[in-house]
Short mmCIF file of C-alpha atoms in Angstrom, two decimals:
data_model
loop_
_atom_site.label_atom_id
_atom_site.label_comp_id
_atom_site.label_asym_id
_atom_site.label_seq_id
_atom_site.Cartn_x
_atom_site.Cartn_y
_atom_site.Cartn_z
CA UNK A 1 6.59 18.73 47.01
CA UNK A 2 6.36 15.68 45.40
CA UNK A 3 9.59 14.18 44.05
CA UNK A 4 7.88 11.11 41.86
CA UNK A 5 4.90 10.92 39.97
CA UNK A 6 3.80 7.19 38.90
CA UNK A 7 1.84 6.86 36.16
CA UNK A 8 0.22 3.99 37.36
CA UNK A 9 -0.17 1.43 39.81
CA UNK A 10 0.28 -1.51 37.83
CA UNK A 11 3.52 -3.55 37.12
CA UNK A 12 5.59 -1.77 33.93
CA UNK A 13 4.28 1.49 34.97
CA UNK A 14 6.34 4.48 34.68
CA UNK A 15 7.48 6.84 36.94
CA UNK A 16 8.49 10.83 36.19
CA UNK A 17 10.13 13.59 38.34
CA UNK A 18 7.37 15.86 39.80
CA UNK A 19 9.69 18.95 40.24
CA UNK A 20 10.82 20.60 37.13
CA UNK A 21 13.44 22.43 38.67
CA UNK A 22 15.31 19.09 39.51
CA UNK A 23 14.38 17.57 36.20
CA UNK A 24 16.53 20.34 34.23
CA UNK A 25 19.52 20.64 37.06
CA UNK A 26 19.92 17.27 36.75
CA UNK A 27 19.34 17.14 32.71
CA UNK A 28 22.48 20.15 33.15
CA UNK A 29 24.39 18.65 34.72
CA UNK A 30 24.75 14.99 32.42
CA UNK A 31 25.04 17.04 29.33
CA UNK A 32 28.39 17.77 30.22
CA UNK A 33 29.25 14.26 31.36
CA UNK A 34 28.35 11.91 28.27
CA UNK A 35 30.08 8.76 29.84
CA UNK A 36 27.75 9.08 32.60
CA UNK A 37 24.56 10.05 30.75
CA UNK A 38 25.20 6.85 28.43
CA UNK A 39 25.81 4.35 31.42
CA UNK A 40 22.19 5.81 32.90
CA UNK A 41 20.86 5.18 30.01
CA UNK A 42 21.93 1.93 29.50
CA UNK A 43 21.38 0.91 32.96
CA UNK A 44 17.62 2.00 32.62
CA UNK A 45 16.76 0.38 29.43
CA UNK A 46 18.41 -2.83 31.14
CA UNK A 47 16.65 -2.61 34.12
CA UNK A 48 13.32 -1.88 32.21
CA UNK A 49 13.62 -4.91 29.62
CA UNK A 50 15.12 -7.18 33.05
CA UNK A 51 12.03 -6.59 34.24
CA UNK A 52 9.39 -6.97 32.08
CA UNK A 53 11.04 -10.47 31.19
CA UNK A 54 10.52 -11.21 34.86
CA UNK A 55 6.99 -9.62 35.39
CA UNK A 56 5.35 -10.39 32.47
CA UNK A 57 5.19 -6.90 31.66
CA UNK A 58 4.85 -5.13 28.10
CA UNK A 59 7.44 -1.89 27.96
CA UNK A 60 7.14 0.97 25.33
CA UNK A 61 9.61 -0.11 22.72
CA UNK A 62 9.52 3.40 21.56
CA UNK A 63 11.16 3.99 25.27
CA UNK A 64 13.56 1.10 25.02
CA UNK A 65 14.38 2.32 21.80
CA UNK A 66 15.50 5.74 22.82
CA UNK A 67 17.30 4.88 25.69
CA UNK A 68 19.33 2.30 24.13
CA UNK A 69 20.03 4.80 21.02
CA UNK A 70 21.52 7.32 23.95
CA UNK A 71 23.25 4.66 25.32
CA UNK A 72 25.47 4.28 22.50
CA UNK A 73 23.66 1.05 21.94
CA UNK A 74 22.43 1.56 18.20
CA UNK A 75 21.38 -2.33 17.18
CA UNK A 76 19.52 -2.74 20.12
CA UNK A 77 17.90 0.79 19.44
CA UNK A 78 17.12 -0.16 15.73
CA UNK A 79 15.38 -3.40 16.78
CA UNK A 80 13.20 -1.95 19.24
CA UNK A 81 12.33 1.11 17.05
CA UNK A 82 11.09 -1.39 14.47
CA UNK A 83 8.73 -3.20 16.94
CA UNK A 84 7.16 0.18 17.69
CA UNK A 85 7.11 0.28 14.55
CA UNK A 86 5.04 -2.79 13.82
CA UNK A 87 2.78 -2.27 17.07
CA UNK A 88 1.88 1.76 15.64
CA UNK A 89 1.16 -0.62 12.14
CA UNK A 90 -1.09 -2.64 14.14
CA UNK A 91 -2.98 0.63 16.19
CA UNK A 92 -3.60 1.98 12.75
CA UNK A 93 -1.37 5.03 13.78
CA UNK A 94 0.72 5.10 10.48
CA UNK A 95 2.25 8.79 10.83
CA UNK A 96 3.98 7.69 13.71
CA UNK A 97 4.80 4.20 12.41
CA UNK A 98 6.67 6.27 9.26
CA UNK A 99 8.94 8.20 11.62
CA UNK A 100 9.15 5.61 13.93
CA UNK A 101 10.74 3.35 10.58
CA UNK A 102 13.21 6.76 10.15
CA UNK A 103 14.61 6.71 13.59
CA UNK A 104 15.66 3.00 13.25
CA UNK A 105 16.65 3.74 9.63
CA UNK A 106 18.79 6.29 11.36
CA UNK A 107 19.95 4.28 14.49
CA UNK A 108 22.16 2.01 12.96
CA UNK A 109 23.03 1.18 8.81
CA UNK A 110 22.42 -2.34 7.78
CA UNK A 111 22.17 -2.56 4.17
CA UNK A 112 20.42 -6.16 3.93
CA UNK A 113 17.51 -4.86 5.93
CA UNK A 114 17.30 -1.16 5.10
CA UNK A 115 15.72 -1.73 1.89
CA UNK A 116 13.23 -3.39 3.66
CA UNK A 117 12.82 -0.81 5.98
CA UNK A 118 12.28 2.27 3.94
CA UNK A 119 9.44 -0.04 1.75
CA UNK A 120 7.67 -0.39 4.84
CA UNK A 121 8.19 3.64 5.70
CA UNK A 122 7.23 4.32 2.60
CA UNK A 123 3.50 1.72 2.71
CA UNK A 124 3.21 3.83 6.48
CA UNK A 125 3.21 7.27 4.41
CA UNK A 126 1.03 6.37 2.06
CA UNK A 127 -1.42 4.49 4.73
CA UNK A 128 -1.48 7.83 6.75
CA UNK A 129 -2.36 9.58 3.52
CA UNK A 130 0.99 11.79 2.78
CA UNK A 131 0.80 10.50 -0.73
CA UNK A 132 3.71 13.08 -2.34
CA UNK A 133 6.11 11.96 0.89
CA UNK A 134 4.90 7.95 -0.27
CA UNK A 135 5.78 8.56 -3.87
CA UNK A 136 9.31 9.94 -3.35
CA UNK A 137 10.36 7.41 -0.93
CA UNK A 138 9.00 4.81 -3.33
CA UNK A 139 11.22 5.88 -5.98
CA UNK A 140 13.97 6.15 -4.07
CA UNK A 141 13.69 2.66 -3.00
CA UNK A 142 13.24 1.69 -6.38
CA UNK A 143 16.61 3.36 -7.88
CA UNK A 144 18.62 0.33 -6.20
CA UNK A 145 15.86 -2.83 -6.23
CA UNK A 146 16.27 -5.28 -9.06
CA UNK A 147 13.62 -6.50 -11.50
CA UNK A 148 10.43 -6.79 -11.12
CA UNK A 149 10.68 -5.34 -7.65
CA UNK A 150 11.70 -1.91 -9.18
CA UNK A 151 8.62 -1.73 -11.86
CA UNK A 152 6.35 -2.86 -8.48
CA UNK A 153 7.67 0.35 -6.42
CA UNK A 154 7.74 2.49 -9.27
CA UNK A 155 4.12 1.43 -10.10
CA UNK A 156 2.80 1.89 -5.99
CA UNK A 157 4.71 5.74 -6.88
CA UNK A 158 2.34 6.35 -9.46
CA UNK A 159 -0.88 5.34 -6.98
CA UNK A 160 0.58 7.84 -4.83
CA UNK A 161 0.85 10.73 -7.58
CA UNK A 162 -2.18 10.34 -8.61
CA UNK A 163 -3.64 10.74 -4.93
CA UNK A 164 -1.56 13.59 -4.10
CA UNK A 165 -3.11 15.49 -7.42
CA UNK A 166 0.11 15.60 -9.15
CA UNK A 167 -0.98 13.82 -12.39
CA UNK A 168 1.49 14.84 -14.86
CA UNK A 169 4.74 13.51 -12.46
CA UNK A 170 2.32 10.13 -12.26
CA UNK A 171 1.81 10.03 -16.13
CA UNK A 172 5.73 10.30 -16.17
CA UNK A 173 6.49 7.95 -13.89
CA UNK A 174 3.76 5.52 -15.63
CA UNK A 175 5.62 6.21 -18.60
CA UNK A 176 9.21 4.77 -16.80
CA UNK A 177 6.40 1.57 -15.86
CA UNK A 178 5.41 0.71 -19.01
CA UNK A 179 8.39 0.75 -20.76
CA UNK A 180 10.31 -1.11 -18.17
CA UNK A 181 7.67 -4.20 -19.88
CA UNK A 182 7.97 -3.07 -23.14
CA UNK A 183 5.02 -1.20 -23.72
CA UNK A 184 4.61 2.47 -24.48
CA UNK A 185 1.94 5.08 -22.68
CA UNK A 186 0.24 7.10 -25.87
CA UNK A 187 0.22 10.67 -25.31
CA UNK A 188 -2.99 11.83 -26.46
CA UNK A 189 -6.54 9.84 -27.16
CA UNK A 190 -5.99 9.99 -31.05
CA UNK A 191 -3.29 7.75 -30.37
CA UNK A 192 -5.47 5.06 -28.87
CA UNK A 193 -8.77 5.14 -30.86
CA UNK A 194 -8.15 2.83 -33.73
CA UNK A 195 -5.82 0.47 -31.68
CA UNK A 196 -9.36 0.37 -28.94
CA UNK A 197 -11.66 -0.45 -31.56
CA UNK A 198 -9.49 -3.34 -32.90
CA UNK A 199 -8.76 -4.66 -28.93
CA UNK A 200 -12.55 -4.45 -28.65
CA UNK A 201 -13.33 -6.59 -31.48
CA UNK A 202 -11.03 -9.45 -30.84
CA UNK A 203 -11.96 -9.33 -27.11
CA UNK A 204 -15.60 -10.09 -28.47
CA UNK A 205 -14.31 -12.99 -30.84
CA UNK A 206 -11.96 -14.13 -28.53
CA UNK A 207 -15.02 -14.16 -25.50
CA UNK A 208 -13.38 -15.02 -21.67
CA UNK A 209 -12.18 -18.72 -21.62
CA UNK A 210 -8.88 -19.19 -19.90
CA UNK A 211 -6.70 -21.71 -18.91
CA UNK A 212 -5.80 -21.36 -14.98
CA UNK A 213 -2.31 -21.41 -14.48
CA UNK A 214 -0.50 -20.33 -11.22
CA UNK A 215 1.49 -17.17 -11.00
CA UNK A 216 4.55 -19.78 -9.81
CA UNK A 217 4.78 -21.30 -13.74
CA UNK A 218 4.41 -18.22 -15.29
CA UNK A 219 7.18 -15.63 -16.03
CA UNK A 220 8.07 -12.97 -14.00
CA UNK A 221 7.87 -10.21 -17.07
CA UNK A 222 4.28 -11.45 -18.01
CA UNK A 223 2.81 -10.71 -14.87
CA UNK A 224 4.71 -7.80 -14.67
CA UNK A 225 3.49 -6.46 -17.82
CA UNK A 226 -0.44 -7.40 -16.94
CA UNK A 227 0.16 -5.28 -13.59
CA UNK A 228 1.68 -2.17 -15.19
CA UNK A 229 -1.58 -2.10 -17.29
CA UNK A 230 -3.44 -2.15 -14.24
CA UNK A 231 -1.66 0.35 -12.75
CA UNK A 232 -2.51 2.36 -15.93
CA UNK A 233 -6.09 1.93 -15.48
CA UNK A 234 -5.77 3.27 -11.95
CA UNK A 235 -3.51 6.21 -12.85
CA UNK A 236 -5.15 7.27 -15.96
CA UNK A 237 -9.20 6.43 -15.04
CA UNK A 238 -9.67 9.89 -13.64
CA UNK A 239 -7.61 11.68 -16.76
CA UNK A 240 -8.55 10.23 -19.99
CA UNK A 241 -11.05 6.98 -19.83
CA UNK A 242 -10.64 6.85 -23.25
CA UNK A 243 -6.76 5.78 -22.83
CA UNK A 244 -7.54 4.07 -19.58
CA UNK A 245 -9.71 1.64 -21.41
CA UNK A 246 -7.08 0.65 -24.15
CA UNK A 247 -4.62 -0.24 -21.12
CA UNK A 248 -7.76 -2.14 -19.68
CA UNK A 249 -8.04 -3.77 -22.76
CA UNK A 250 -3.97 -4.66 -23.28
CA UNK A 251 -4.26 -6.02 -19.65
CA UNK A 252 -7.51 -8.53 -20.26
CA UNK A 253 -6.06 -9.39 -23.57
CA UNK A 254 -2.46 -10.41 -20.90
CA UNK A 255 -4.59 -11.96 -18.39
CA UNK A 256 -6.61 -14.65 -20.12
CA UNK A 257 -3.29 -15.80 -21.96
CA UNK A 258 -1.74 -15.98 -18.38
CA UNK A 259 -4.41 -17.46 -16.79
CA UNK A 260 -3.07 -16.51 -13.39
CA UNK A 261 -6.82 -16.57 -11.34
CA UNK A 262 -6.21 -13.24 -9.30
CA UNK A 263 -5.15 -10.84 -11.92
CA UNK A 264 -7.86 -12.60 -14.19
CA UNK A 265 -10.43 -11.65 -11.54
CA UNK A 266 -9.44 -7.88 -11.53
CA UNK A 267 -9.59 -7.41 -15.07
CA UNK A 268 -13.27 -9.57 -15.73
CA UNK A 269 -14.55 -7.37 -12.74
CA UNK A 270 -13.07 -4.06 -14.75
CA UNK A 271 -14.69 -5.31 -17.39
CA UNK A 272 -17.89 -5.49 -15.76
CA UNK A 273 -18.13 -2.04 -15.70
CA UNK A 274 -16.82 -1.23 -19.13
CA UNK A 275 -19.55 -3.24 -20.87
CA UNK A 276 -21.79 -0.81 -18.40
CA UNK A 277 -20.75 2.23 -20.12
CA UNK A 278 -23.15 1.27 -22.51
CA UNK A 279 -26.25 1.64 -19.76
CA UNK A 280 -28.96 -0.15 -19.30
CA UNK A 281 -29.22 -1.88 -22.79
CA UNK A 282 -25.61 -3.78 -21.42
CA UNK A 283 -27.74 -5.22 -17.93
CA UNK A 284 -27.41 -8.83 -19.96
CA UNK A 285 -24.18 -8.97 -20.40
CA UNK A 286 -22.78 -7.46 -17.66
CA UNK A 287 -24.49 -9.71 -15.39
CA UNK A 288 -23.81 -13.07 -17.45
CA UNK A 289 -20.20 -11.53 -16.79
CA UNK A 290 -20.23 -10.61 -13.41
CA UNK A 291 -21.62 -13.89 -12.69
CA UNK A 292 -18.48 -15.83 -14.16
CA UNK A 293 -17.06 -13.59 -12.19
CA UNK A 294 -17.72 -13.67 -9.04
CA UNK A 295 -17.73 -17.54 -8.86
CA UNK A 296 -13.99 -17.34 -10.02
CA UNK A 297 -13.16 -14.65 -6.93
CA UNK A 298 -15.18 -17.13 -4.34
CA UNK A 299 -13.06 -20.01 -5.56
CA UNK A 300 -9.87 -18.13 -4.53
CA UNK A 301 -11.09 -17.18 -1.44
CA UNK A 302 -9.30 -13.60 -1.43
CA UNK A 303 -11.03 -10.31 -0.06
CA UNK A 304 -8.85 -8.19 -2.64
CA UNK A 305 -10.86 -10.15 -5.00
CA UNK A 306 -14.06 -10.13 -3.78
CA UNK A 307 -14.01 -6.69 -2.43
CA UNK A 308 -13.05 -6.17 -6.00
CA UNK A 309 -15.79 -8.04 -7.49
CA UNK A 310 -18.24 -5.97 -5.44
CA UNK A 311 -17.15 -2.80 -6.30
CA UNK A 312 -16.83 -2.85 -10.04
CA UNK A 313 -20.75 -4.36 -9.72
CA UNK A 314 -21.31 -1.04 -8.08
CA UNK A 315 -20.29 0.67 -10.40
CA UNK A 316 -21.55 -1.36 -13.41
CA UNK A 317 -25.41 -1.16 -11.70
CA UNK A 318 -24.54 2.91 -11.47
CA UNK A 319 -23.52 3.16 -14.27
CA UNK A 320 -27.04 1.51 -15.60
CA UNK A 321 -29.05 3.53 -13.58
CA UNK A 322 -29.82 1.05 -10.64
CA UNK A 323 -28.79 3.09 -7.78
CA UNK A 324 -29.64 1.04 -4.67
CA UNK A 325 -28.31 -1.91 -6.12
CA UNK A 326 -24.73 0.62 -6.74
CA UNK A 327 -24.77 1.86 -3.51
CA UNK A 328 -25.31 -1.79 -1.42
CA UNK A 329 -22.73 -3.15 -3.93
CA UNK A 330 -20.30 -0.38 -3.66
CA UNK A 331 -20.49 -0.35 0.23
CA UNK A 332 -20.22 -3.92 0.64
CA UNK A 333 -16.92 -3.45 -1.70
CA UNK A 334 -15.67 -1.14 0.49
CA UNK A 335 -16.20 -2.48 3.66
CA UNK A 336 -14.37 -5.96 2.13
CA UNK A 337 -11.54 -4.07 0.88
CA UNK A 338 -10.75 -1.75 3.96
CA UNK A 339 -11.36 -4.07 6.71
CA UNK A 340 -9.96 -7.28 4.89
CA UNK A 341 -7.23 -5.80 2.94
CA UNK A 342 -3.94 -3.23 2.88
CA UNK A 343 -2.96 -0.85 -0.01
CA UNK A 344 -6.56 -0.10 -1.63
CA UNK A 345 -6.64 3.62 -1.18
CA UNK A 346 -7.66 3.59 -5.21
CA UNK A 347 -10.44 1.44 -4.68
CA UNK A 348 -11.73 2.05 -1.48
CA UNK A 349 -11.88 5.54 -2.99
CA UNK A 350 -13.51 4.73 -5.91
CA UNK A 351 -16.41 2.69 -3.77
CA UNK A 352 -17.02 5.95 -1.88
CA UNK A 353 -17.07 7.76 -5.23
CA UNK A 354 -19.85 5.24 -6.57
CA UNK A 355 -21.70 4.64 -3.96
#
């Protein structure tokens, strides 16, 4: 029989017991002798880190990880759980990155970094699509991060809601986001109507000028506030457009005062595709805006911005009736925003919806 089995030939390559007989006497035997099962531990994960420092070679940190964690070793464990962490990030395999994040959450407690930790956990679960799992480690996070990181976590929760088809938890956590900037979420469209016809009318008087400003000179709360109404257009789009729009409204109103160039971007593009709703009697005025537009996003050089850009054009020229134009607009949107970009699961979605 053959007592090893290499994976490989090259240098870092592991090496296995072929007979699974000895594997489990031998397993047997160190469960009842922890001392020694740590020291073999330890002594392996030295050996293995020894030598790839000498070789050249690239270890599994994942491996490293482990065997440090059973060697009693639990800060070396943490810090190599997080680097598989970051390399699964980096393979796109974000399941495994989440519960990679959990074992080094688990490893050792460090309460300057765990925060940190269970955001990125959290950005992994919602990347690999477990939206409800995203959501409730979100909030969790949230309950102990100060202002205006709180209102940010709670407003990436209600993203994740809304994905996982749980709206009315969303509208209530939406509810927590708006009033944490001192606005209130209407319950019903009745509430909204006259309060959208008078934000429609002094958008039109007011027209689009703005003074650019960066987000550095500006206060915290504002952009906070212009954000949560965002975040209300996102969560409420697919609900009630009707109450959507008045938050779209509230945040291009908070915008242009700000002047901040990125979040002015996202709300002229969103506006881009309300004046659509009119159809093809809006063409005009859409364009004149989407033109202003997308100058502003190529100035900032940004692919949230211009993958942005793109897709609200998409849907303003579907909206209209110009389908090829909406699809080629809505793809190149997409393409911009997945390849170029992280946390866009709303748009991206909303390009595939449109296009």
């Amino acid at each position: 029989d053959r007592w090893l089995v290499a994976a490989g030939a090259a240098a870092g390559d592991t090496i296995d017991l072929g007979n699974d007989v000895l594997r489990d006497t031998l397993l047997e035997r160190l469960r009842g002798r922890p001392e020694a099962s740590r020291a073999i531990h330890e002594r392996l994960a030295t050996a293995m880190r020894g030598f790839a420092a000498e070789h050249h070679a690239t270890f599994d940190d994942e491996v490293l990880a482990y065997h440090f964690q059973q060697a009693g070793r639990s800060l070396e464990s943490r810090r190599h759980y997080i680097k598989a962490a970051e390399r699964a990030t980096e393979a796109l395999a974000f399941s495994h990155a989440a519960s990679l994040y959990d074992k080094a959450l688990n490893s050792a407690w460090n309460e300057s970094s765990d925060h940190q930790l269970r955001e990125q956990r959290a950005e992994s679960l919602a990347d690999a699509g477990r939206s409800e799992d995203a959501a409730r480690e979100y909030l969790s996070v949230a309950e102990t991060a100060e202002f205006p990181r709180c209102l940010e976590l709670r407003r990436k929760a209600v993203l994740q809601l809304v994905f996982s088809r749980n709206p009315q938890a969303g509208q209530d956590v939406l509810a927590q986001v708006l009033q944490g900037v001192g606005l209130h979420l209407p319950r019903a469209q009745r509430d909204v109507v006259v309060p959208l016809v008078a934000l429609r009318l002094a958008s039109r008087v007011r027209g689009y000028e703005f003074r650019r400003r960066s987000p550095e000179t500006l206060p915290p709360i504002d952009l906070a506030k212009i954000d949560a109404c965002w975040t209300a257009v996102m969560g409420l789009t697919s609900l009630d457009l009707i109450r959507a729009w008045y938050f779209h409204k509230i945040g291009l109103r908070l915008s242009l005062k700000a002047g901040e160039p990125s979040r002015v971007v996202r709300t002229l593009a969103n506006e881009v595709a309300y004046i659509a709703t009119a159809g093809s009697r809006s063409q005009r005025r859409a364009d004149a805006l989407l033109k202003k537009t997308s100058r502003l996003a190529k100035s900032l050089q940004d692919p949230s911005a211009r993958g942005t850009v793109a897709l609200m054009a998409g849907i303003a020229a579907f909206l209209q009736g110009r389908w090829r134009n909406a699809q080629r607009f809505c793809e190149a949107g997409e393409s911009i925003l997945r390849h170029g970009c992280v946390g866009k699961g709303w748009e991206i979605g909303t390009a595939l919806t449109f296009r």
